[in-house]
Coordinates of N, CA and C in Angstrom, one line a residue:
Q1 N -14.2 -8.8 -12.1 CA -13.1 -7.9 -12.2 C -12.1 -8.3 -11.0
V2 N -10.9 -7.9 -11.2 CA -9.9 -8.1 -10.1 C -10.2 -7.1 -9.0
Q3 N -10.0 -7.6 -7.8 CA -10.3 -6.8 -6.6 C -9.1 -6.8 -5.7
L4 N -8.8 -5.6 -5.1 CA -7.7 -5.5 -4.1 C -8.4 -5.1 -2.8
V5 N -8.2 -5.8 -1.8 CA -8.8 -5.6 -0.5 C -7.7 -5.3 0.6
E6 N -7.8 -4.2 1.2 CA -6.9 -3.8 2.3 C -7.4 -4.1 3.6
S7 N -6.5 -4.3 4.6 CA -6.9 -4.5 6.0 C -5.8 -4.0 6.9
G8 N -6.0 -3.8 8.1 CA -5.0 -3.6 9.1 C -5.0 -2.1 9.6
G9 N -5.8 -1.3 9.0 CA -5.8 0.1 9.5 C -6.5 0.2 10.9
G10 N -6.4 1.4 11.4 CA -7.0 1.6 12.7 C -6.5 2.8 13.4
L11 N -6.8 2.9 14.7 CA -6.3 4.0 15.6 C -5.1 3.5 16.4
V12 N -4.1 4.3 16.4 CA -2.9 4.0 17.2 C -2.3 5.2 17.7
Q13 N -1.6 5.1 18.9 CA -0.9 6.2 19.5 C 0.4 6.5 18.8
P14 N 0.9 7.7 18.9 CA 2.2 8.1 18.4 C 3.2 7.1 18.9
G15 N 4.1 6.7 18.0 CA 5.1 5.7 18.4 C 4.7 4.3 18.2
G16 N 3.4 4.0 18.0 CA 2.9 2.7 17.8 C 3.2 2.1 16.4
S17 N 2.7 0.9 16.2 CA 2.9 0.2 14.9 C 1.6 -0.3 14.4
L18 N 1.5 -0.4 13.1 CA 0.5 -1.1 12.4 C 1.0 -1.8 11.2
R19 N 0.4 -2.9 10.8 CA 0.7 -3.6 9.6 C -0.4 -3.7 8.7
L20 N -0.3 -3.1 7.5 CA -1.3 -3.1 6.5 C -1.1 -4.3 5.6
S21 N -2.2 -4.9 5.1 CA -2.2 -6.0 4.2 C -3.1 -5.7 3.0
C22 N -2.8 -6.2 1.9 CA -3.6 -6.0 0.7 C -3.5 -7.3 -0.1
A23 N -4.6 -7.9 -0.4 CA -4.7 -9.1 -1.2 C -5.5 -9.0 -2.5
A24 N -4.9 -9.4 -3.6 CA -5.6 -9.4 -4.9 C -6.3 -10.7 -5.1
S25 N -7.5 -10.6 -5.7 CA -8.3 -11.8 -6.0 C -9.0 -11.6 -7.3
G26 N -9.4 -12.7 -7.9 CA -10.1 -12.6 -9.2 C -9.2 -13.3 -10.3
T27 N -9.6 -13.1 -11.5 CA -8.8 -13.6 -12.6 C -7.5 -12.9 -12.8
I28 N -6.4 -13.5 -12.5 CA -5.1 -12.8 -12.5 C -4.1 -13.6 -13.3
F29 N -3.5 -13.1 -14.3 CA -2.5 -13.7 -15.0 C -1.1 -13.4 -14.4
G30 N -0.9 -12.2 -14.0 CA 0.4 -11.8 -13.4 C 0.2 -10.5 -12.7
I31 N 1.1 -10.3 -11.7 CA 1.2 -9.0 -11.0 C 2.6 -8.4 -11.1
G32 N 2.6 -7.2 -11.5 CA 3.9 -6.5 -11.6 C 4.2 -5.8 -10.3
A33 N 4.5 -4.5 -10.5 CA 4.8 -3.6 -9.3 C 3.5 -3.5 -8.4
M34 N 3.8 -3.4 -7.1 CA 2.7 -3.1 -6.1 C 3.2 -2.0 -5.2
G35 N 2.3 -1.3 -4.6 CA 2.7 -0.2 -3.8 C 1.6 0.3 -2.9
W36 N 2.0 1.2 -2.0 CA 1.0 1.9 -1.1 C 1.1 3.4 -1.3
Y37 N -0.1 4.0 -1.4 CA -0.2 5.4 -1.5 C -1.1 5.9 -0.3
R38 N -1.0 7.2 0.0 CA -1.9 7.7 1.0 C -2.4 9.1 0.7
R39 N -3.6 9.4 1.2 CA -4.1 10.7 1.1 C -4.6 11.3 2.4
A40 N -3.9 12.3 2.9 CA -4.3 13.0 4.1 C -5.3 14.1 3.8
P41 N -6.1 14.4 4.8 CA -7.1 15.5 4.6 C -6.5 16.8 4.1
G42 N -7.1 17.3 3.0 CA -6.6 18.5 2.4 C -5.3 18.4 1.6
K43 N -4.8 17.2 1.4 CA -3.6 17.0 0.6 C -3.8 16.1 -0.6
Q44 N -2.9 16.2 -1.5 CA -2.9 15.2 -2.7 C -2.5 13.9 -2.3
R45 N -2.9 12.9 -3.0 CA -2.4 11.5 -2.8 C -0.9 11.5 -3.0
E46 N -0.2 10.8 -2.2 CA 1.3 10.7 -2.3 C 1.7 9.3 -2.2
L47 N 2.8 9.0 -2.9 CA 3.5 7.7 -2.9 C 4.1 7.5 -1.5
V48 N 3.8 6.3 -0.9 CA 4.5 5.9 0.3 C 5.6 4.9 0.1
A49 N 5.3 3.8 -0.6 CA 6.3 2.8 -0.9 C 5.9 2.0 -2.1
T50 N 6.9 1.5 -2.9 CA 6.6 0.6 -4.0 C 7.5 -0.6 -3.9
I51 N 7.1 -1.7 -4.5 CA 8.0 -2.9 -4.6 C 7.7 -3.5 -6.0
S52 N 8.8 -3.7 -6.7 CA 8.7 -4.3 -8.0 C 8.5 -5.8 -8.0
G53 N 8.1 -6.4 -9.1 CA 8.0 -7.8 -9.2 C 9.2 -8.6 -8.7
G54 N 10.4 -8.0 -8.9 CA 11.6 -8.6 -8.5 C 12.0 -8.3 -7.1
G55 N 11.2 -7.5 -6.4 CA 11.5 -7.2 -5.0 C 12.3 -5.9 -4.7
R56 N 12.5 -5.1 -5.7 CA 13.2 -3.8 -5.5 C 12.2 -2.8 -4.9
T57 N 12.6 -2.2 -3.8 CA 11.8 -1.3 -3.1 C 12.2 0.2 -3.2
S58 N 11.2 1.0 -3.0 CA 11.4 2.5 -2.9 C 10.5 3.1 -1.9
Y59 N 11.0 4.1 -1.2 CA 10.2 4.7 -0.2 C 10.2 6.2 -0.3
A60 N 9.1 6.9 0.2 CA 9.1 8.3 0.4 C 10.1 8.7 1.5
D61 N 10.7 9.8 1.4 CA 11.7 10.2 2.4 C 11.0 10.3 3.8
S62 N 9.8 10.7 3.8 CA 9.1 10.9 5.1 C 8.9 9.6 5.9
V63 N 8.9 8.5 5.2 CA 8.7 7.2 5.9 C 9.9 6.3 5.9
K64 N 11.0 6.7 5.2 CA 12.2 5.9 5.1 C 12.7 5.6 6.5
G65 N 13.0 4.3 6.8 CA 13.5 3.9 8.0 C 12.5 3.5 9.0
R66 N 11.2 3.9 8.8 CA 10.1 3.6 9.7 C 9.2 2.5 9.1
F67 N 9.0 2.6 7.7 CA 8.0 1.7 7.1 C 8.8 0.7 6.2
T68 N 8.2 -0.5 6.1 CA 8.8 -1.5 5.3 C 7.7 -2.2 4.4
I69 N 8.0 -2.2 3.1 CA 7.0 -2.8 2.2 C 7.6 -4.2 1.8
S70 N 6.7 -5.2 1.7 CA 7.0 -6.5 1.3 C 5.9 -7.1 0.5
R71 N 6.2 -8.2 -0.2 CA 5.1 -8.9 -0.9 C 5.3 -10.4 -0.9
D72 N 4.2 -11.1 -1.1 CA 4.1 -12.5 -1.1 C 3.4 -12.9 -2.4
N73 N 4.2 -13.3 -3.4 CA 3.6 -13.6 -4.7 C 2.7 -14.8 -4.7
A74 N 3.0 -15.7 -3.8 CA 2.2 -16.9 -3.8 C 0.8 -16.6 -3.2
K75 N 0.7 -15.5 -2.5 CA -0.6 -15.1 -1.9 C -1.2 -13.9 -2.6
N76 N -0.5 -13.4 -3.7 CA -0.9 -12.2 -4.4 C -1.2 -11.0 -3.4
S77 N -0.2 -10.9 -2.5 CA -0.4 -9.9 -1.4 C 0.8 -9.0 -1.3
V78 N 0.5 -7.8 -0.8 CA 1.5 -6.8 -0.5 C 1.3 -6.3 0.9
Y79 N 2.3 -6.0 1.7 CA 2.2 -5.6 3.1 C 3.0 -4.3 3.3
L80 N 2.5 -3.5 4.3 CA 3.3 -2.4 4.7 C 3.4 -2.4 6.3
Q81 N 4.6 -2.6 6.8 CA 4.8 -2.6 8.2 C 5.2 -1.1 8.6
M82 N 4.4 -0.5 9.4 CA 4.6 0.8 9.8 C 4.9 0.9 11.3
N83 N 6.1 1.4 11.6 CA 6.6 1.5 12.9 C 6.9 3.0 13.3
N84 N 6.9 3.3 14.6 CA 7.1 4.6 15.1 C 6.2 5.6 14.4
L85 N 5.0 5.3 14.4 CA 4.0 6.2 13.7 C 3.9 7.6 14.3
E86 N 3.7 8.5 13.4 CA 3.5 9.9 13.8 C 2.2 10.4 13.4
P87 N 1.7 11.5 14.1 CA 0.4 12.1 13.7 C 0.3 12.5 12.2
E88 N 1.5 12.8 11.6 CA 1.5 13.2 10.2 C 1.3 12.0 9.3
D89 N 1.3 10.8 9.8 CA 1.0 9.6 9.0 C -0.5 9.4 8.9
T90 N -1.3 10.1 9.6 CA -2.7 10.0 9.5 C -3.2 10.2 8.1
A91 N -3.9 9.2 7.5 CA -4.3 9.3 6.1 C -5.1 8.0 5.8
V92 N -5.8 8.1 4.7 CA -6.3 6.9 4.1 C -5.2 6.3 3.2
Y93 N -4.9 5.0 3.5 CA -3.9 4.3 2.7 C -4.5 3.4 1.7
Y94 N -4.0 3.5 0.5 CA -4.5 2.8 -0.7 C -3.4 1.8 -1.2
C95 N -3.9 0.6 -1.5 CA -3.0 -0.4 -2.1 C -3.2 -0.2 -3.6
H96 N -2.0 -0.4 -4.3 CA -2.0 -0.3 -5.8 C -1.3 -1.5 -6.4
A97 N -1.7 -2.0 -7.5 CA -1.0 -3.1 -8.2 C -1.2 -3.0 -9.7
E98 N -0.2 -3.4 -10.4 CA -0.2 -3.6 -11.8 C -0.5 -5.0 -12.1
I99 N -1.7 -5.3 -12.7 CA -2.2 -6.6 -12.9 C -2.6 -6.9 -14.3
S100 N -2.1 -8.0 -14.8 CA -2.5 -8.5 -16.1 C -3.5 -9.6 -16.0
R101 N -4.7 -9.4 -16.6 CA -5.8 -10.4 -16.6 C -5.7 -11.3 -17.8
I102 N -5.4 -10.7 -19.0 CA -5.2 -11.5 -20.2 C -4.0 -11.1 -21.0
I103 N -4.0 -9.8 -21.5 CA -2.9 -9.4 -22.3 C -2.1 -8.2 -21.7
R104 N -2.9 -7.1 -21.4 CA -2.3 -5.9 -20.9 C -2.3 -5.8 -19.4
Y105 N -1.3 -5.1 -18.9 CA -1.3 -4.7 -17.5 C -2.1 -3.5 -17.2
S106 N -2.9 -3.5 -16.2 CA -3.7 -2.3 -15.9 C -3.5 -2.0 -14.4
D107 N -3.8 -0.8 -14.0 CA -3.7 -0.3 -12.7 C -5.0 -0.6 -11.9
Y108 N -4.8 -1.2 -10.7 CA -5.9 -1.5 -9.8 C -5.6 -0.9 -8.4
W109 N -6.7 -0.5 -7.8 CA -6.6 0.2 -6.5 C -7.5 -0.4 -5.5
G110 N -7.1 -0.5 -4.3 CA -8.0 -0.9 -3.2 C -8.9 0.2 -2.8
Q111 N -9.8 -0.2 -1.9 CA -10.8 0.8 -1.4 C -10.3 1.8 -0.4
G112 N -9.1 1.5 0.2 CA -8.5 2.4 1.2 C -8.8 1.9 2.6
T113 N -7.8 2.1 3.5 CA -8.0 1.8 4.9 C -7.5 3.0 5.7
Q114 N -8.3 3.4 6.7 CA -8.0 4.6 7.5 C -6.9 4.2 8.5
V115 N -5.9 5.1 8.6 CA -4.9 5.0 9.6 C -4.9 6.3 10.4
T116 N -5.2 6.3 11.7 CA -5.2 7.5 12.5 C -4.2 7.4 13.6
V117 N -3.3 8.3 13.7 CA -2.3 8.3 14.7 C -2.6 9.5 15.6
S118 N -3.0 9.2 16.8 CA -3.4 10.2 17.8 C -3.4 9.7 19.2
S119 N -3.1 10.6 20.1 CA -3.1 10.3 21.5 C -4.5 10.6 22.2

């Protein structure tokens, strides 16, 4: 099965930066949209940022101007550069991708990586 593996999470002080990475592996015919979601304790999962196959990006208002999503199609990877982090950004961050293995595109999710912003 296709696998998405995230990395780059950790503990950072307010105002600091982290760069999350997510790489897809396995039998992949094509990758469409990719994105990052997060789930904070006691809250529903929310969209953080998405990037289409053509490079069009979209961001949640809460992270606009601080986070940047990008992708490298040659590496089947998506990245999230997070700057000026705030305690409210603390959450488990999940990578998402639309991936076609043979015919249909299906939704795939990474295992999640913890981001903790605290002094």
